[in-house]
mmCIF file of C-alpha atoms in Angstrom:
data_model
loop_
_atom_site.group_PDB
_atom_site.id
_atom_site.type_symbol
_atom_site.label_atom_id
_atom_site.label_comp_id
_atom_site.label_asym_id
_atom_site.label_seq_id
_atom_site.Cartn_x
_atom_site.Cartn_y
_atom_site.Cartn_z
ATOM 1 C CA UNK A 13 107.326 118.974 84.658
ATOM 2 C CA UNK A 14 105.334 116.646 86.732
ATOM 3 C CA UNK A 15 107.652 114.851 88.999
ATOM 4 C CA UNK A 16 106.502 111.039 87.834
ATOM 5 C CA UNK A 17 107.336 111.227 84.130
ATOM 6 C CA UNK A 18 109.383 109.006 81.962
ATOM 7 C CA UNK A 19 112.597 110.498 82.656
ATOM 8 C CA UNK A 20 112.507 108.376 85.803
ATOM 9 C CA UNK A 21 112.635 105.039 84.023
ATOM 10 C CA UNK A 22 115.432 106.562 81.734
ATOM 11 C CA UNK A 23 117.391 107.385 84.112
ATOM 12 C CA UNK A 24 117.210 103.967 85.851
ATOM 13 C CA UNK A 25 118.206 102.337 82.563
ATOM 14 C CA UNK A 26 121.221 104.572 81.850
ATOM 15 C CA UNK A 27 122.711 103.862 85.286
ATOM 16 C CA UNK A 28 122.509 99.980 84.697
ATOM 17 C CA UNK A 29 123.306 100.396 81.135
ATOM 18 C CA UNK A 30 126.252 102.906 81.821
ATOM 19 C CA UNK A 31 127.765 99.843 84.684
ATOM 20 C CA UNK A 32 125.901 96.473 83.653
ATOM 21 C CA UNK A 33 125.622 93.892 86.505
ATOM 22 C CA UNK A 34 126.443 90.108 85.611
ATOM 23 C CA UNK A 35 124.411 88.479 85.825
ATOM 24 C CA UNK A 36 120.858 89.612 84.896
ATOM 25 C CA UNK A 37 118.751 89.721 82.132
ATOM 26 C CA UNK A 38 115.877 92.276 81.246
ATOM 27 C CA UNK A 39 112.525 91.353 80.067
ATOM 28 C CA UNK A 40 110.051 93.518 78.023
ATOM 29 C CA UNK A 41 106.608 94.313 80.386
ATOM 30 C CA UNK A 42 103.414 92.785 78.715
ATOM 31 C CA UNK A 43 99.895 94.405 79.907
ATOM 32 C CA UNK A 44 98.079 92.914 82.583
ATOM 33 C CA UNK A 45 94.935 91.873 81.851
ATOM 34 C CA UNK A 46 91.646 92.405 82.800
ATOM 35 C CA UNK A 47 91.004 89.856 85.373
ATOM 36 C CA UNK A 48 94.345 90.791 86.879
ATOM 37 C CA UNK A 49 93.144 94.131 87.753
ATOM 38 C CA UNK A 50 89.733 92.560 89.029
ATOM 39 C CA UNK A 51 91.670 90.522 91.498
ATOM 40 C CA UNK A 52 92.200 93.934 93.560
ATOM 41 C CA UNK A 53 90.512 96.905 91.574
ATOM 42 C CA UNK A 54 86.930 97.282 91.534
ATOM 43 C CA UNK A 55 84.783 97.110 87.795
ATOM 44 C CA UNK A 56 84.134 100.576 87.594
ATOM 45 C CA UNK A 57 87.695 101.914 88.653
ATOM 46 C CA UNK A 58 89.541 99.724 85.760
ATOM 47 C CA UNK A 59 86.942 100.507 83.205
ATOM 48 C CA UNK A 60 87.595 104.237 84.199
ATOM 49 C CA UNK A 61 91.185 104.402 83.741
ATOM 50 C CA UNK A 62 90.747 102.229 80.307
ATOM 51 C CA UNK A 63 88.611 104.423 78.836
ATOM 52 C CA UNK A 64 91.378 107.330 79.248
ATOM 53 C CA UNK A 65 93.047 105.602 77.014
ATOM 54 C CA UNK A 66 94.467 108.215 74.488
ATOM 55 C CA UNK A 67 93.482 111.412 76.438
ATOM 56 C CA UNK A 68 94.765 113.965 78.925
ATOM 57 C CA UNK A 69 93.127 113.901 82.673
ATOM 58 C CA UNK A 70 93.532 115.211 85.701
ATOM 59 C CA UNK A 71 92.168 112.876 88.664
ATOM 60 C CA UNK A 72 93.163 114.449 91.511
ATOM 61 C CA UNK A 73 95.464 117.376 92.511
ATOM 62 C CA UNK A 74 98.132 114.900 92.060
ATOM 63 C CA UNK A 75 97.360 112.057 89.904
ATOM 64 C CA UNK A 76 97.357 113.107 86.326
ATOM 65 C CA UNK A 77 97.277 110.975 82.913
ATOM 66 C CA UNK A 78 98.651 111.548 79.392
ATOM 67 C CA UNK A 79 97.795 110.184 76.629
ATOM 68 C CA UNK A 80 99.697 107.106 77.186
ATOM 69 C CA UNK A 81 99.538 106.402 80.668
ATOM 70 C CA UNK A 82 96.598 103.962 80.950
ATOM 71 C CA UNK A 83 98.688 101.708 78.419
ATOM 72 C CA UNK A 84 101.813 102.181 80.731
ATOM 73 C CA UNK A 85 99.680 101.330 83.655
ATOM 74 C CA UNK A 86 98.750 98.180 82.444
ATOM 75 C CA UNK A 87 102.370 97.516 81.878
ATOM 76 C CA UNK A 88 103.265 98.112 85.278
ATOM 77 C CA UNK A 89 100.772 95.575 86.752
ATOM 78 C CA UNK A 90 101.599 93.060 83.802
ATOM 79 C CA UNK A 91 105.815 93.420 84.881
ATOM 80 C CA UNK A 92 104.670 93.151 88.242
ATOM 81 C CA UNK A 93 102.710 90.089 87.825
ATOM 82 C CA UNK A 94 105.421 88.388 85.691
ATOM 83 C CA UNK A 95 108.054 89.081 87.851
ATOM 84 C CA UNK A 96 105.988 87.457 90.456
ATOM 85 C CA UNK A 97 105.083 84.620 88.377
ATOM 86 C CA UNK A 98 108.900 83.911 87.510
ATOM 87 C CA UNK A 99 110.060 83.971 91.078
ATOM 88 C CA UNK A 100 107.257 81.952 92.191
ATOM 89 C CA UNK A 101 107.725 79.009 88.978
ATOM 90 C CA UNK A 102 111.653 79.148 89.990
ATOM 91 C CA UNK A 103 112.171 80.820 86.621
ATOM 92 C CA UNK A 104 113.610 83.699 88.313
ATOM 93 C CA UNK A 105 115.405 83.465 91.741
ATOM 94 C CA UNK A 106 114.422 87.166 92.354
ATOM 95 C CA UNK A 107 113.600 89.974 90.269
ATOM 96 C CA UNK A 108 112.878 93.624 90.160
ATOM 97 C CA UNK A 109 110.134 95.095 87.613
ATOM 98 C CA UNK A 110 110.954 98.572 86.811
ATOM 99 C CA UNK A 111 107.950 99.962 86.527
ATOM 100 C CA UNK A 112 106.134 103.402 86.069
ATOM 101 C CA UNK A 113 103.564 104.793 87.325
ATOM 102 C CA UNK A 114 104.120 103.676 90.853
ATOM 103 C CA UNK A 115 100.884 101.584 92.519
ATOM 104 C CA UNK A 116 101.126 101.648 96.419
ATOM 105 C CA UNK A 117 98.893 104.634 96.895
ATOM 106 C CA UNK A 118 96.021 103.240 93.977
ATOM 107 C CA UNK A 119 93.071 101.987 95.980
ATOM 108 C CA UNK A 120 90.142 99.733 95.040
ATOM 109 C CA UNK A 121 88.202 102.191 93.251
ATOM 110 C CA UNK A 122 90.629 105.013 92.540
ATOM 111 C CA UNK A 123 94.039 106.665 91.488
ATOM 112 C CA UNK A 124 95.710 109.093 93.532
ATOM 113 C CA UNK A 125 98.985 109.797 94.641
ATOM 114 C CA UNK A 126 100.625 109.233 91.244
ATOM 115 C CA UNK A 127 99.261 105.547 91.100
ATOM 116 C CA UNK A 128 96.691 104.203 88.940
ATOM 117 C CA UNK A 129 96.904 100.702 89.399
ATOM 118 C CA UNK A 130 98.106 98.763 92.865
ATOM 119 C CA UNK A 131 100.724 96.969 91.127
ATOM 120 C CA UNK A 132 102.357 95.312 94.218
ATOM 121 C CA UNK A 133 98.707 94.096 95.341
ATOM 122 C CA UNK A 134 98.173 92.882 91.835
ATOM 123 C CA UNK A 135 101.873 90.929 92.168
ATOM 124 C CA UNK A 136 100.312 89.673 95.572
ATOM 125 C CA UNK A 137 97.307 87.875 94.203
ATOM 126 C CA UNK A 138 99.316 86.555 91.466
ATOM 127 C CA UNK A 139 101.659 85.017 94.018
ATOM 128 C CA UNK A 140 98.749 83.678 95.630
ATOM 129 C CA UNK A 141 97.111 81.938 92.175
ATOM 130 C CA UNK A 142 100.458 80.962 91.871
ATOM 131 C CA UNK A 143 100.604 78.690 94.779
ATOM 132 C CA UNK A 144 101.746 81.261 98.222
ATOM 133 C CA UNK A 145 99.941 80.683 100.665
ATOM 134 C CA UNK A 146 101.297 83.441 102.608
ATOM 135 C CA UNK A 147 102.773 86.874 101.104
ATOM 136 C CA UNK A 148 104.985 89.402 102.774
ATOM 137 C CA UNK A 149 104.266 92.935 100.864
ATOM 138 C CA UNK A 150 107.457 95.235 102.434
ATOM 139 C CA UNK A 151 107.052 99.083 101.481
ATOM 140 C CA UNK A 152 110.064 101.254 102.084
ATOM 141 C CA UNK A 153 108.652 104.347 100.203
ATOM 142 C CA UNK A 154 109.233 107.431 102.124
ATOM 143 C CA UNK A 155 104.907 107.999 102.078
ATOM 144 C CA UNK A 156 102.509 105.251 103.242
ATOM 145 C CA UNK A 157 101.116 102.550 100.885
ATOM 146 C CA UNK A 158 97.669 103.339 101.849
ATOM 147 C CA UNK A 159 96.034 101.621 98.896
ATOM 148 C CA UNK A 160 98.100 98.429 99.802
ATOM 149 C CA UNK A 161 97.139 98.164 103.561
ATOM 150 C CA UNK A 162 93.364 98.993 102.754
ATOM 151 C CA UNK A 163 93.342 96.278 100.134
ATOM 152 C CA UNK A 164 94.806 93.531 102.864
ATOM 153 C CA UNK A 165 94.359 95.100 106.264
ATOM 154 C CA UNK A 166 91.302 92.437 106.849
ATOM 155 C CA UNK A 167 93.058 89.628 105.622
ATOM 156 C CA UNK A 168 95.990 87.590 107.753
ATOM 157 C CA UNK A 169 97.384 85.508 103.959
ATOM 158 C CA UNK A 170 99.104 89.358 103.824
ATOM 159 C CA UNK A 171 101.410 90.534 105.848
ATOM 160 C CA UNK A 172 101.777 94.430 105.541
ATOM 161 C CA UNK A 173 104.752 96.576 106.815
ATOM 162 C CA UNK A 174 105.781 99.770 106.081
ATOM 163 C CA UNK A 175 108.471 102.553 107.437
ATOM 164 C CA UNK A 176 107.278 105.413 106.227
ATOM 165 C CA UNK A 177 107.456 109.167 107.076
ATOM 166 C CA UNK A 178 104.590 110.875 109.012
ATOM 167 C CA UNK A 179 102.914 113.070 109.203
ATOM 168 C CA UNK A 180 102.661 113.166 105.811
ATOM 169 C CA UNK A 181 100.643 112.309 102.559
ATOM 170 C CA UNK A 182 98.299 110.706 102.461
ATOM 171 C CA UNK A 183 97.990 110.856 105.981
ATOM 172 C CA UNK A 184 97.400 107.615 106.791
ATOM 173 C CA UNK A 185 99.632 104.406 108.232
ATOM 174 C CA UNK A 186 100.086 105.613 111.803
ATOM 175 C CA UNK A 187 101.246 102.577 114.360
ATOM 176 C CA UNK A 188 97.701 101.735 115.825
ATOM 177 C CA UNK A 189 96.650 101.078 112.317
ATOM 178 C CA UNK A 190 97.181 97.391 112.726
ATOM 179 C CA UNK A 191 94.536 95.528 110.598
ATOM 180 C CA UNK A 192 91.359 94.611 111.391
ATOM 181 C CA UNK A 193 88.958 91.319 112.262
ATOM 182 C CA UNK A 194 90.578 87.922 110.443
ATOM 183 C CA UNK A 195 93.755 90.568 109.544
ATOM 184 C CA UNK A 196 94.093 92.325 112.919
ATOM 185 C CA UNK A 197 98.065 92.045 113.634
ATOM 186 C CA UNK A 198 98.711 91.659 109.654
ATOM 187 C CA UNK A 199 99.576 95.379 109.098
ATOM 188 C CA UNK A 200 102.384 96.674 110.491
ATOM 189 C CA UNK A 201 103.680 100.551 110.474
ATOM 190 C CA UNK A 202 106.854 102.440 111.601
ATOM 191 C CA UNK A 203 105.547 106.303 111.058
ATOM 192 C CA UNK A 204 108.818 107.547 111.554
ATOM 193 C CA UNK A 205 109.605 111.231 111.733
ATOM 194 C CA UNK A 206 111.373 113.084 108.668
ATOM 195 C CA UNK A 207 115.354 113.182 108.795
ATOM 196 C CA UNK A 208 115.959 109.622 109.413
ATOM 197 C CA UNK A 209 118.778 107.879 108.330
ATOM 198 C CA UNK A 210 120.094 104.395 107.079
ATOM 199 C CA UNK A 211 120.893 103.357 110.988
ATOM 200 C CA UNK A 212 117.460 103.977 112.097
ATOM 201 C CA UNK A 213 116.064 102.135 108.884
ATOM 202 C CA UNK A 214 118.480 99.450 110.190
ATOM 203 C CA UNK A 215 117.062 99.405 113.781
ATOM 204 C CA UNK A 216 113.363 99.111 112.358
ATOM 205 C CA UNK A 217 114.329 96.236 110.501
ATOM 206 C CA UNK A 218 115.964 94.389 112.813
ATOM 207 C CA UNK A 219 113.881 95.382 115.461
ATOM 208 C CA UNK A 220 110.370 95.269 114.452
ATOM 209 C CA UNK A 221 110.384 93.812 110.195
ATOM 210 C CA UNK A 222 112.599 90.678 110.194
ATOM 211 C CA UNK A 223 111.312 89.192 113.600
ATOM 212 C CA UNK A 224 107.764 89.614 112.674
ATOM 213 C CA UNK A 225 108.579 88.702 108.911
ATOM 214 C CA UNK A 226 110.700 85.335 110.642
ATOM 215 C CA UNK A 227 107.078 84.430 112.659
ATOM 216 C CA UNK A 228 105.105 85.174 109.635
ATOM 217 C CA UNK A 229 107.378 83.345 107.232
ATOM 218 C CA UNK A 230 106.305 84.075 104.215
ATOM 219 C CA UNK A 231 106.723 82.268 100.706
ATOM 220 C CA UNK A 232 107.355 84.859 98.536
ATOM 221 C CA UNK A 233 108.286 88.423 99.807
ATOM 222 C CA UNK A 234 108.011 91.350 97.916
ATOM 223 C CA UNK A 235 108.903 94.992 97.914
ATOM 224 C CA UNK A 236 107.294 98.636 97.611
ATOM 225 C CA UNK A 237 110.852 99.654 96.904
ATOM 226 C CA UNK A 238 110.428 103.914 96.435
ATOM 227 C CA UNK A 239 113.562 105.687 96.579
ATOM 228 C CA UNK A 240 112.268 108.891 97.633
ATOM 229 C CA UNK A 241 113.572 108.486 101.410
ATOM 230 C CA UNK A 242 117.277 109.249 99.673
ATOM 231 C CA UNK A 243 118.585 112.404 101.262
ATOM 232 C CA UNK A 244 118.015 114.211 97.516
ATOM 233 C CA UNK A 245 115.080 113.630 96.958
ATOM 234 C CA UNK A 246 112.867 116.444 96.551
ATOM 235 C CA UNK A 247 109.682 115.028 97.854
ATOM 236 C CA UNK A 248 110.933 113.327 100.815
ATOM 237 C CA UNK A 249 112.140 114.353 103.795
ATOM 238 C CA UNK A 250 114.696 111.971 104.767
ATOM 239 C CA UNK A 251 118.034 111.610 104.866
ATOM 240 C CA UNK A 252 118.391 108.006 103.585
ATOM 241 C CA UNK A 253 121.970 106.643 101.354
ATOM 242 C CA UNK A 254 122.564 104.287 98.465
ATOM 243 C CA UNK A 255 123.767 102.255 101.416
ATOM 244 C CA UNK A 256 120.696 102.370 103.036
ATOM 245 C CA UNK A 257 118.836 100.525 100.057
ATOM 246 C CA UNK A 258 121.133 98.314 99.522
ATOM 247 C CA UNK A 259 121.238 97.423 103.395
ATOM 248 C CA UNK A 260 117.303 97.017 103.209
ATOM 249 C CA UNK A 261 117.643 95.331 99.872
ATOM 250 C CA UNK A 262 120.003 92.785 101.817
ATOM 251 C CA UNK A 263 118.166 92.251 104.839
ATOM 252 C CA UNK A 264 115.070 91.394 102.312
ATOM 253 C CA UNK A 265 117.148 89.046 100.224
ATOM 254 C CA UNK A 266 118.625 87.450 103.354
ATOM 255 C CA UNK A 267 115.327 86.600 104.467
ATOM 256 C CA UNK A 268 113.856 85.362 101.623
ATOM 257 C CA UNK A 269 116.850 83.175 101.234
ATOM 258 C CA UNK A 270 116.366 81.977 104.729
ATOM 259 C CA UNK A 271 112.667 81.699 104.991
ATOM 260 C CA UNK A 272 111.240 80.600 100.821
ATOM 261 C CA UNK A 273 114.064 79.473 98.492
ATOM 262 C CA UNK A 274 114.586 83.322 97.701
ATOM 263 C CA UNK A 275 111.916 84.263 96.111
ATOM 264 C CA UNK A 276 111.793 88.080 96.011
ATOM 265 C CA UNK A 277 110.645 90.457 93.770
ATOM 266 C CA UNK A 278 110.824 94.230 94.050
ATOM 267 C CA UNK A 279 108.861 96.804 92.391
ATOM 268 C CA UNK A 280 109.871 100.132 91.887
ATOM 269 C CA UNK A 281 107.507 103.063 93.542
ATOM 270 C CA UNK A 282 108.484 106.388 94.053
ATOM 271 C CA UNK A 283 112.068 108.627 93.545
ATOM 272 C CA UNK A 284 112.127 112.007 92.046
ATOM 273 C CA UNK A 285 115.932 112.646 92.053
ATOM 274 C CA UNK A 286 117.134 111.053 89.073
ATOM 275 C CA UNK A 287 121.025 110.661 89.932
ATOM 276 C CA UNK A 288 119.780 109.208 93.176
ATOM 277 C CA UNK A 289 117.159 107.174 91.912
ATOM 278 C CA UNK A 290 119.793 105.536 88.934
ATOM 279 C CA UNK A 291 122.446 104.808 92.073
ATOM 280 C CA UNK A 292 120.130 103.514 94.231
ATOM 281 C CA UNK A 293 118.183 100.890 92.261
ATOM 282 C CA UNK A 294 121.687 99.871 90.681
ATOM 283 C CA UNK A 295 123.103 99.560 94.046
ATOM 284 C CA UNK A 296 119.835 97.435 94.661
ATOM 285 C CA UNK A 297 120.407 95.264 91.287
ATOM 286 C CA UNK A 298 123.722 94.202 92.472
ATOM 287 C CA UNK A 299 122.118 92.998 95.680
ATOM 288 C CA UNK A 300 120.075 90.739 94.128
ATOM 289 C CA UNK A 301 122.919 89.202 91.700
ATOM 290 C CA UNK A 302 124.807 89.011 94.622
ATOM 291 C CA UNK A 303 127.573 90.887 93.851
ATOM 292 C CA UNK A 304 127.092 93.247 96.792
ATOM 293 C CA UNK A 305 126.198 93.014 100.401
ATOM 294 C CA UNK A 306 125.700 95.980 102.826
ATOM 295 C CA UNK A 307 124.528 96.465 106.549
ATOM 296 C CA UNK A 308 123.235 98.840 107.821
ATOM 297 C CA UNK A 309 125.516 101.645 110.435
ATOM 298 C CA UNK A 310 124.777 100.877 114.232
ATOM 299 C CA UNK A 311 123.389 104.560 116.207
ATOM 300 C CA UNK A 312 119.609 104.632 115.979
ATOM 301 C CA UNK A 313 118.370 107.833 116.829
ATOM 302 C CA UNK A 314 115.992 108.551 119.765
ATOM 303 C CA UNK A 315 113.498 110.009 117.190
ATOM 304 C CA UNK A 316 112.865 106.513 115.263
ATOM 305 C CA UNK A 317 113.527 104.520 118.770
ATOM 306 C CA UNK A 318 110.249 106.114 119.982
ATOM 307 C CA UNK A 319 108.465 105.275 116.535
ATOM 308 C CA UNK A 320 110.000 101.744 117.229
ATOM 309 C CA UNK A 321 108.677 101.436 120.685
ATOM 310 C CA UNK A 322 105.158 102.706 119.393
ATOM 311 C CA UNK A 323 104.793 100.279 116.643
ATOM 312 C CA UNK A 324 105.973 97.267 119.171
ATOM 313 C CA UNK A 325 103.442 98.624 121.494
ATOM 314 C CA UNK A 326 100.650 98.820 119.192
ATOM 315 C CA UNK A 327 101.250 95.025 118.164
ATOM 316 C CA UNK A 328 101.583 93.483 121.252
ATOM 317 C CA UNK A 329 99.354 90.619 122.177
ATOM 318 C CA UNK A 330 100.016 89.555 118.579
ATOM 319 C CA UNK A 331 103.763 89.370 117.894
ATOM 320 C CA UNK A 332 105.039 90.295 121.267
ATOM 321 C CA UNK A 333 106.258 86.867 122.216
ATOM 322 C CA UNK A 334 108.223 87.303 118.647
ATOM 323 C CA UNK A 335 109.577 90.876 118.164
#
């Protein structure tokens, strides 16, 4: 069985259904339209996917579709834009769109990596019709969001960030990969090596994410939340806890609390092991209903204190005086 399948999303709604968390409410997905797409997808790629509708494909050595998956696609992008929408209108003070197939790794004009559509970048212009002037996109899946950082890397309305482990796929988001022209500075990477656990997620955070995120500050933040950094995972190679997401999960509410009126929205990417992935994005859920808070454990490792130090030096002249 293909590791992105339905099972995932099953498996997220029997842990929240199994130990509901007061306080929420779930919303059925609608598709996202057209010009949705067109906001970050070129013509030809939507049109492509569309007209899969209904059939089997294979688009890459990864990225395959079912019959189905162009119409769960478009769900994805339309629960990530009204997720968006609803923090942004106050209807919502955060939210989390539990969504399948992931987006981070879609780019302009094509799928790979599981992802058809760029639903986060999607969210992003729809916080941006809907009044942000400035977005903080946060991706804490264990590969790099390469289709995210190509869509913004030339733009400075973006902020990008990532912790991410590398070398691995797709290859890309190493630290001097920092944006380019109006957006040079805007995209920020921690390629840390595999094995790294919640503490040195804490020390990127604290060290490199929330003081750039602080300078930034950002009216809307939201999150490439893949759980495949959990130490079960069988595509990842770290060694991250349910306390770890809920630590980052924190730090991310914390700030938008702090910085714009908590508006936060998180959007879930990748996670293979389904136990982990159910604990994880409940342990996540009760974050955001504030019913649990977590920090992260103190002992960075020398490993991800190198990445750190590589990342800071790659961005200084831009947020030196900050981080």
């Amino acid at each position: 069985m293909h590791p992105e399948s339905p099972g995932r999303l099953r498996a997220v709604r029997a842990a929240l259904d199994a130990t509901p968390v007061p306080g929420t409410r779930a919303e059925a997905a609608r598709k996202a339209t057209r010009d949705e797409l067109l906001a970050v997808h070129h013509q030809a790629h939507v049109a492509h996917v569309l007209s899969l509708r209904g059939r089997s494909s294979q688009l890459d050595p990864d990225t395959a579709m079912g019959p189905s998956s162009a119409d769960a696609a478009l769900l994805a992008a339309g629960a990530a834009v009204e997720a968006t929408v609803a923090v942004m209108e106050g209807r919502a003070t955060n939210a989390f769109a539990l969504v399948r197939p992931p987006g981070h790794h879609a780019e302009a004009d094509r799928a790979m990596g599981f992802c058809l559509f760029n639903n986060v970048a999607v969210a992003a212009e729809a916080a941006k019709r809907a009044g942000a002037e400035r977005v903080l996109v946060l991706d804490w899946d264990v590969h790099h969001g390469n289709g995210t950082q190509h869509l913004f890397e030339a733009r400075r309305d973006v902020l990008f960030c990532s912790a991410h482990q590398h070398p691995y796929y797709p290859g890309t988001g190493a630290p001097h990969e920092t944006g380019h022209g109006e957006g040079a500075g805007y995209t920020v990477n921690v390629a840390l090596p595999g094995g790294r656990r919640d503490a040195d997620y804490g020390a990127v955070f604290h060290d490199v994410f929330l003081p750039i995120a602080r300078a930034f500050r950002p009216d809307v933040v939201l999150v490439s939340a893949g759980f495949d950094p959990h130490e079960a995972d069988p595509v990842g190679g770290m060694d991250v806890t349910e306390r770890g997401f809920a630590a980052m999960a924190c730090a991310m509410k914390q700030l938008a609390d702090e910085l714009c009126r908590g508006r936060l929205a998180l959007f879930l990417e990748g996670g293979y092991d389904l136990g982990a992935l159910g604990r994880s994005v409940h342990a996540c859920v009760e974050v955001l209903a504030g019913h649990r808070r977590d920090d992260f454990p103190t002992g960075v490792s020398a490993q991800a204190q190198a990445s750190i130090t590589e990342t800071r030096s790659a961005l200084r002249g831009w947020w030196s005086a900050r981080t």
